[in-house]
Amino acid sequence: MTEILRQATLAPSAANLQPWRFLVIDSPELEQKLLPIAFNQQQVVEASAFIAVLGDLECYKLAEKIYGMPVNEGYMPAETAKSFVERYTGMYSSMQPEAIRQKVYTDSGLVSMQPMLVARAKGYDTVPTGRFDKQKFMEAFRISERYVPIMLIAIGKAAKPGHPTVRLAVDDVAL
Ligand SMILES: Cc1cc2nc3c(=O)[nH]c(=O)nc-3n(C[C@H](O)[C@H](O)[C@H](O)COP(=O)(O)O)c2cc1C
């Protein structure tokens, strides 16, 4: 799981602010707690684990830490990092909450696909589960309002092959 999450976080994000946070739910007791919140979808109790992807609405507060890292590695001059930190901290802290939310949703949506791809490459299967009561989830797992719930991802080994599936043709989606 740690390796799946590590690789997942290689996703790109606006200003490299990496607003994704993960809550791993991997005990039968917690899955039982999640079951009614996810409208009794069976994968909740059948999966080995769930990754709850959350978005951090205050992600810009980590800008100094994030931009200190390339400086320490020798990838970025300290002056450049300092100007990025000032720019992004100023930009995000003066943004309308809805605009931050949009950015956090975009970045967290991008990262959500990653554990599914990494898990598949390691021989596991996943079900993205977006149908759950967000408010109840936040209450049940005592998550602060600083975070927004994005997606639950069930992970395990498929008991049987998935249903066949379809996609629109490229001609239908290329405008
Ligand atoms: C945002 C999102 C929410 C989803 N929520 C659920 C869900 O709550 N339960 C479920 O069984 N599948 C869920 N899915 C899976 C989709 O139903 C599935 O990807 C789609 O029907 C296409 O099937 P396929 O991915 O097997 O090709 C969700 C997928 C996405 C991207």
PDB file of C-alpha atoms and ligand atoms in Angstrom:
ATOM      1  CA  MET A   1       0.000   0.000   0.000  1.00  0.00           C
ATOM      2  CA  THR A   2       2.816   2.397   0.845  1.00  0.00           C
ATOM      3  CA  GLU A   3       4.421   1.701  -2.513  1.00  0.00           C
ATOM      4  CA  ILE A   4       1.094   2.168  -4.335  1.00  0.00           C
ATOM      5  CA  LEU A   5       0.645   5.537  -2.637  1.00  0.00           C
ATOM      6  CA  ARG A   6       4.256   6.552  -3.241  1.00  0.00           C
ATOM      7  CA  GLN A   7       3.925   5.928  -6.955  1.00  0.00           C
ATOM      8  CA  ALA A   8       0.477   7.553  -7.023  1.00  0.00           C
ATOM      9  CA  THR A   9       1.952  10.783  -5.722  1.00  0.00           C
ATOM     10  CA  LEU A  10       4.128  11.089  -8.816  1.00  0.00           C
ATOM     11  CA  ALA A  11       1.040  12.729 -10.392  1.00  0.00           C
ATOM     12  CA  PRO A  12       1.410  16.322 -11.530  1.00  0.00           C
ATOM     13  CA  SER A  13      -0.416  19.103  -9.653  1.00  0.00           C
ATOM     14  CA  ALA A  14      -0.950  22.833 -10.054  1.00  0.00           C
ATOM     15  CA  ALA A  15       2.141  24.623  -8.734  1.00  0.00           C
ATOM     16  CA  ASN A  16       3.289  21.214  -7.440  1.00  0.00           C
ATOM     17  CA  LEU A  17       1.171  21.818  -4.336  1.00  0.00           C
ATOM     18  CA  GLN A  18       0.123  18.136  -4.176  1.00  0.00           C
ATOM     19  CA  PRO A  19      -3.202  18.745  -2.387  1.00  0.00           C
ATOM     20  CA  TRP A  20      -4.059  15.033  -2.185  1.00  0.00           C
ATOM     21  CA  ARG A  21      -4.278  13.265   1.154  1.00  0.00           C
ATOM     22  CA  PHE A  22      -5.097   9.592   1.675  1.00  0.00           C
ATOM     23  CA  LEU A  23      -6.921   7.706   4.353  1.00  0.00           C
ATOM     24  CA  VAL A  24      -6.394   3.945   4.135  1.00  0.00           C
ATOM     25  CA  ILE A  25      -9.324   1.905   5.434  1.00  0.00           C
ATOM     26  CA  ASP A  26      -8.165  -1.671   5.802  1.00  0.00           C
ATOM     27  CA  SER A  27      -9.932  -3.275   8.738  1.00  0.00           C
ATOM     28  CA  PRO A  28     -13.223  -5.216   8.539  1.00  0.00           C
ATOM     29  CA  GLU A  29     -14.632  -3.010  11.343  1.00  0.00           C
ATOM     30  CA  LEU A  30     -13.973   0.179   9.409  1.00  0.00           C
ATOM     31  CA  GLU A  31     -15.318  -1.358   6.206  1.00  0.00           C
ATOM     32  CA  GLN A  32     -18.528  -2.213   8.078  1.00  0.00           C
ATOM     33  CA  LYS A  33     -18.696   1.401   9.180  1.00  0.00           C
ATOM     34  CA  LEU A  34     -18.274   2.506   5.575  1.00  0.00           C
ATOM     35  CA  LEU A  35     -20.871   0.104   4.165  1.00  0.00           C
ATOM     36  CA  PRO A  36     -24.064   2.133   4.833  1.00  0.00           C
ATOM     37  CA  ILE A  37     -22.238   5.365   3.971  1.00  0.00           C
ATOM     38  CA  ALA A  38     -21.498   3.910   0.513  1.00  0.00           C
ATOM     39  CA  PHE A  39     -25.133   2.831   0.142  1.00  0.00           C
ATOM     40  CA  ASN A  40     -24.371  -0.821   0.871  1.00  0.00           C
ATOM     41  CA  GLN A  41     -22.254  -1.352  -2.238  1.00  0.00           C
ATOM     42  CA  GLN A  42     -20.790  -4.833  -1.867  1.00  0.00           C
ATOM     43  CA  GLN A  43     -17.205  -3.932  -2.776  1.00  0.00           C
ATOM     44  CA  VAL A  44     -17.037  -2.057   0.506  1.00  0.00           C
ATOM     45  CA  VAL A  45     -16.971  -5.235   2.556  1.00  0.00           C
ATOM     46  CA  GLU A  46     -15.437  -7.474  -0.102  1.00  0.00           C
ATOM     47  CA  ALA A  47     -12.368  -5.361  -0.889  1.00  0.00           C
ATOM     48  CA  SER A  48      -9.153  -5.906   1.064  1.00  0.00           C
ATOM     49  CA  ALA A  49      -8.751  -2.184   1.559  1.00  0.00           C
ATOM     50  CA  PHE A  50     -10.036   1.216   0.564  1.00  0.00           C
ATOM     51  CA  ILE A  51      -8.100   4.317  -0.235  1.00  0.00           C
ATOM     52  CA  ALA A  52     -10.093   7.440   0.520  1.00  0.00           C
ATOM     53  CA  VAL A  53      -8.685  10.287  -1.552  1.00  0.00           C
ATOM     54  CA  LEU A  54      -9.147  13.660   0.123  1.00  0.00           C
ATOM     55  CA  GLY A  55      -8.242  17.137  -1.094  1.00  0.00           C
ATOM     56  CA  ASP A  56      -6.513  19.612   1.218  1.00  0.00           C
ATOM     57  CA  LEU A  57      -8.081  23.071   0.821  1.00  0.00           C
ATOM     58  CA  GLU A  58      -5.108  24.538   2.717  1.00  0.00           C
ATOM     59  CA  CYS A  59      -2.472  22.783   0.614  1.00  0.00           C
ATOM     60  CA  TYR A  60      -0.637  26.056   0.012  1.00  0.00           C
ATOM     61  CA  LYS A  61       0.435  26.022   3.666  1.00  0.00           C
ATOM     62  CA  LEU A  62       2.930  23.323   2.669  1.00  0.00           C
ATOM     63  CA  ALA A  63       4.486  25.454  -0.085  1.00  0.00           C
ATOM     64  CA  GLU A  64       7.593  26.230   1.950  1.00  0.00           C
ATOM     65  CA  LYS A  65       8.213  22.560   2.702  1.00  0.00           C
ATOM     66  CA  ILE A  66       7.542  21.544  -0.908  1.00  0.00           C
ATOM     67  CA  TYR A  67       9.826  24.172  -2.423  1.00  0.00           C
ATOM     68  CA  GLY A  68      12.516  23.548   0.187  1.00  0.00           C
ATOM     69  CA  MET A  69      12.894  20.015  -1.159  1.00  0.00           C
ATOM     70  CA  PRO A  70      14.307  20.831  -4.638  1.00  0.00           C
ATOM     71  CA  VAL A  71      16.610  23.383  -2.992  1.00  0.00           C
ATOM     72  CA  ASN A  72      17.996  20.686  -0.668  1.00  0.00           C
ATOM     73  CA  GLU A  73      18.379  18.316  -3.627  1.00  0.00           C
ATOM     74  CA  GLY A  74      20.221  20.985  -5.619  1.00  0.00           C
ATOM     75  CA  TYR A  75      17.510  21.158  -8.332  1.00  0.00           C
ATOM     76  CA  MET A  76      16.482  24.752  -7.714  1.00  0.00           C
ATOM     77  CA  PRO A  77      18.241  27.902  -6.484  1.00  0.00           C
ATOM     78  CA  ALA A  78      16.969  29.049  -3.060  1.00  0.00           C
ATOM     79  CA  GLU A  79      15.992  32.450  -4.515  1.00  0.00           C
ATOM     80  CA  THR A  80      13.753  30.831  -7.139  1.00  0.00           C
ATOM     81  CA  ALA A  81      12.106  28.635  -4.513  1.00  0.00           C
ATOM     82  CA  LYS A  82      11.505  31.643  -2.292  1.00  0.00           C
ATOM     83  CA  SER A  83       9.789  33.542  -5.096  1.00  0.00           C
ATOM     84  CA  PHE A  84       7.579  30.514  -5.917  1.00  0.00           C
ATOM     85  CA  VAL A  85       6.587  30.181  -2.264  1.00  0.00           C
ATOM     86  CA  GLU A  86       5.679  33.878  -2.053  1.00  0.00           C
ATOM     87  CA  ARG A  87       3.790  33.804  -5.330  1.00  0.00           C
ATOM     88  CA  TYR A  88       1.727  30.671  -4.627  1.00  0.00           C
ATOM     89  CA  THR A  89       1.080  31.408  -0.967  1.00  0.00           C
ATOM     90  CA  GLY A  90      -0.146  34.884  -1.937  1.00  0.00           C
ATOM     91  CA  MET A  91      -2.188  33.557  -4.863  1.00  0.00           C
ATOM     92  CA  TYR A  92      -3.941  30.742  -2.960  1.00  0.00           C
ATOM     93  CA  SER A  93      -4.549  32.672   0.236  1.00  0.00           C
ATOM     94  CA  SER A  94      -6.290  35.461  -1.694  1.00  0.00           C
ATOM     95  CA  MET A  95      -8.311  33.138  -3.955  1.00  0.00           C
ATOM     96  CA  GLN A  96     -12.056  32.653  -3.560  1.00  0.00           C
ATOM     97  CA  PRO A  97     -12.764  29.350  -1.704  1.00  0.00           C
ATOM     98  CA  GLU A  98     -14.583  28.035  -4.789  1.00  0.00           C
ATOM     99  CA  ALA A  99     -11.515  28.641  -6.995  1.00  0.00           C
ATOM    100  CA  ILE A 100      -9.258  26.750  -4.564  1.00  0.00           C
ATOM    101  CA  ARG A 101     -11.807  23.966  -4.450  1.00  0.00           C
ATOM    102  CA  GLN A 102     -11.737  23.676  -8.251  1.00  0.00           C
ATOM    103  CA  LYS A 103      -7.944  23.433  -8.292  1.00  0.00           C
ATOM    104  CA  VAL A 104      -7.928  20.876  -5.489  1.00  0.00           C
ATOM    105  CA  TYR A 105     -10.583  18.800  -7.291  1.00  0.00           C
ATOM    106  CA  THR A 106      -8.612  18.804 -10.532  1.00  0.00           C
ATOM    107  CA  ASP A 107      -5.357  17.723  -8.861  1.00  0.00           C
ATOM    108  CA  SER A 108      -7.071  15.136  -6.659  1.00  0.00           C
ATOM    109  CA  GLY A 109      -8.957  13.739  -9.656  1.00  0.00           C
ATOM    110  CA  LEU A 110      -5.643  13.282 -11.444  1.00  0.00           C
ATOM    111  CA  VAL A 111      -4.070  11.482  -8.495  1.00  0.00           C
ATOM    112  CA  SER A 112      -7.104   9.215  -8.059  1.00  0.00           C
ATOM    113  CA  MET A 113      -6.406   7.328 -11.288  1.00  0.00           C
ATOM    114  CA  GLN A 114      -2.839   6.602 -10.203  1.00  0.00           C
ATOM    115  CA  PRO A 115      -3.462   3.976  -7.463  1.00  0.00           C
ATOM    116  CA  MET A 116      -5.731   2.157  -9.905  1.00  0.00           C
ATOM    117  CA  LEU A 117      -2.973   1.961 -12.522  1.00  0.00           C
ATOM    118  CA  VAL A 118      -0.251   1.084 -10.009  1.00  0.00           C
ATOM    119  CA  ALA A 119      -2.452  -1.546  -8.346  1.00  0.00           C
ATOM    120  CA  ARG A 120      -3.237  -3.112 -11.739  1.00  0.00           C
ATOM    121  CA  ALA A 121       0.471  -3.228 -12.609  1.00  0.00           C
ATOM    122  CA  LYS A 122       1.055  -5.086  -9.333  1.00  0.00           C
ATOM    123  CA  GLY A 123      -1.702  -7.639 -10.017  1.00  0.00           C
ATOM    124  CA  TYR A 124      -4.485  -6.075  -7.933  1.00  0.00           C
ATOM    125  CA  ASP A 125      -7.877  -4.806  -9.031  1.00  0.00           C
ATOM    126  CA  THR A 126      -9.787  -1.691  -8.042  1.00  0.00           C
ATOM    127  CA  VAL A 127     -13.251  -0.145  -8.084  1.00  0.00           C
ATOM    128  CA  PRO A 128     -13.472   3.637  -8.021  1.00  0.00           C
ATOM    129  CA  THR A 129     -16.367   4.380  -5.714  1.00  0.00           C
ATOM    130  CA  GLY A 130     -17.771   7.878  -5.921  1.00  0.00           C
ATOM    131  CA  ARG A 131     -21.263   7.038  -4.697  1.00  0.00           C
ATOM    132  CA  PHE A 132     -21.085   7.621  -0.970  1.00  0.00           C
ATOM    133  CA  ASP A 133     -22.612  10.142   1.415  1.00  0.00           C
ATOM    134  CA  LYS A 134     -19.830  12.706   1.670  1.00  0.00           C
ATOM    135  CA  GLN A 135     -21.202  14.431   4.759  1.00  0.00           C
ATOM    136  CA  LYS A 136     -21.684  11.172   6.658  1.00  0.00           C
ATOM    137  CA  PHE A 137     -18.236   9.975   5.605  1.00  0.00           C
ATOM    138  CA  MET A 138     -16.608  13.111   6.988  1.00  0.00           C
ATOM    139  CA  GLU A 139     -18.484  12.737  10.266  1.00  0.00           C
ATOM    140  CA  ALA A 140     -17.934   8.994  10.685  1.00  0.00           C
ATOM    141  CA  PHE A 141     -14.185   9.226  10.056  1.00  0.00           C
ATOM    142  CA  ARG A 142     -13.851  12.539  11.928  1.00  0.00           C
ATOM    143  CA  ILE A 143     -12.258  14.403   9.053  1.00  0.00           C
ATOM    144  CA  SER A 144     -11.746  18.133   9.435  1.00  0.00           C
ATOM    145  CA  GLU A 145     -13.439  20.615   7.075  1.00  0.00           C
ATOM    146  CA  ARG A 146      -9.976  21.477   5.820  1.00  0.00           C
ATOM    147  CA  TYR A 147     -10.328  18.399   3.584  1.00  0.00           C
ATOM    148  CA  VAL A 148     -12.840  17.550   0.854  1.00  0.00           C
ATOM    149  CA  PRO A 149     -13.680  13.938   0.040  1.00  0.00           C
ATOM    150  CA  ILE A 150     -12.898  13.131  -3.590  1.00  0.00           C
ATOM    151  CA  MET A 151     -13.082   9.387  -4.156  1.00  0.00           C
ATOM    152  CA  LEU A 152     -13.012   5.993  -2.486  1.00  0.00           C
ATOM    153  CA  ILE A 153     -10.948   3.341  -4.230  1.00  0.00           C
ATOM    154  CA  ALA A 154     -11.560  -0.309  -3.382  1.00  0.00           C
ATOM    155  CA  ILE A 155      -8.463  -2.500  -3.764  1.00  0.00           C
ATOM    156  CA  GLY A 156      -8.127  -6.246  -3.722  1.00  0.00           C
ATOM    157  CA  LYS A 157      -7.770  -9.284  -5.931  1.00  0.00           C
ATOM    158  CA  ALA A 158     -10.784  -9.786  -8.194  1.00  0.00           C
ATOM    159  CA  ALA A 159     -12.789 -12.860  -7.166  1.00  0.00           C
ATOM    160  CA  LYS A 160     -13.935 -13.146 -10.790  1.00  0.00           C
ATOM    161  CA  PRO A 161     -13.236 -11.212 -13.993  1.00  0.00           C
ATOM    162  CA  GLY A 162     -14.932  -7.806 -14.289  1.00  0.00           C
ATOM    163  CA  HIS A 163     -17.927  -7.208 -16.564  1.00  0.00           C
ATOM    164  CA  PRO A 164     -17.089  -6.552 -20.223  1.00  0.00           C
ATOM    165  CA  THR A 165     -17.204  -2.831 -20.864  1.00  0.00           C
ATOM    166  CA  VAL A 166     -17.493  -0.295 -23.660  1.00  0.00           C
ATOM    167  CA  ARG A 167     -16.156   3.135 -24.533  1.00  0.00           C
ATOM    168  CA  LEU A 168     -17.265   5.766 -27.048  1.00  0.00           C
ATOM    169  CA  ALA A 169     -15.199   5.786 -30.253  1.00  0.00           C
ATOM    170  CA  VAL A 170     -12.449   8.353 -30.529  1.00  0.00           C
ATOM    171  CA  ASP A 171     -14.530  10.025 -33.265  1.00  0.00           C
ATOM    172  CA  ASP A 172     -17.265  10.600 -30.688  1.00  0.00           C
ATOM    173  CA  VAL A 173     -14.968  12.231 -28.174  1.00  0.00           C
ATOM    174  CA  ALA A 174     -12.502  14.094 -30.386  1.00  0.00           C
ATOM    175  CA  LEU A 175     -14.331  17.380 -31.127  1.00  0.00           C
TER     176      LEU A 175
HETATM  177  C1  LIG B   1     -16.169   9.420 -10.343  1.00  0.00           C
HETATM  178  C2  LIG B   1     -16.533   7.954 -10.426  1.00  0.00           C
HETATM  179  C3  LIG B   1     -17.421   7.444  -9.522  1.00  0.00           C
HETATM  180  C4  LIG B   1     -17.740   6.077  -9.565  1.00  0.00           C
HETATM  181  N1  LIG B   1     -18.539   5.559  -8.606  1.00  0.00           N
HETATM  182  C5  LIG B   1     -18.799   4.237  -8.609  1.00  0.00           C
HETATM  183  C6  LIG B   1     -19.529   3.664  -7.542  1.00  0.00           C
HETATM  184  O1  LIG B   1     -19.929   4.322  -6.581  1.00  0.00           O
HETATM  185  N2  LIG B   1     -19.766   2.326  -7.579  1.00  0.00           N
HETATM  186  C7  LIG B   1     -19.295   1.540  -8.601  1.00  0.00           C
HETATM  187  O2  LIG B   1     -19.525   0.328  -8.566  1.00  0.00           O
HETATM  188  N3  LIG B   1     -18.580   2.073  -9.617  1.00  0.00           N
HETATM  189  C8  LIG B   1     -18.317   3.397  -9.638  1.00  0.00           C
HETATM  190  N4  LIG B   1     -17.551   3.931 -10.637  1.00  0.00           N
HETATM  191  C9  LIG B   1     -17.101   3.064 -11.736  1.00  0.00           C
HETATM  192  C10 LIG B   1     -17.883   3.355 -13.016  1.00  0.00           C
HETATM  193  O3  LIG B   1     -19.222   2.955 -12.863  1.00  0.00           O
HETATM  194  C11 LIG B   1     -17.191   2.624 -14.169  1.00  0.00           C
HETATM  195  O4  LIG B   1     -15.879   3.127 -14.317  1.00  0.00           O
HETATM  196  C12 LIG B   1     -17.948   2.803 -15.472  1.00  0.00           C
HETATM  197  O5  LIG B   1     -19.215   2.241 -15.393  1.00  0.00           O
HETATM  198  C13 LIG B   1     -17.179   2.168 -16.641  1.00  0.00           C
HETATM  199  O6  LIG B   1     -16.900   0.819 -16.332  1.00  0.00           O
HETATM  200  P1  LIG B   1     -15.403   0.268 -16.467  1.00  0.00           P
HETATM  201  O7  LIG B   1     -14.518   1.215 -15.729  1.00  0.00           O
HETATM  202  O8  LIG B   1     -15.440  -1.102 -15.865  1.00  0.00           O
HETATM  203  O9  LIG B   1     -15.097   0.232 -17.923  1.00  0.00           O
HETATM  204  C14 LIG B   1     -17.199   5.262 -10.594  1.00  0.00           C
HETATM  205  C15 LIG B   1     -16.308   5.817 -11.497  1.00  0.00           C
HETATM  206  C16 LIG B   1     -15.957   7.136 -11.414  1.00  0.00           C
HETATM  207  C17 LIG B   1     -14.936   7.680 -12.383  1.00  0.00           C
END
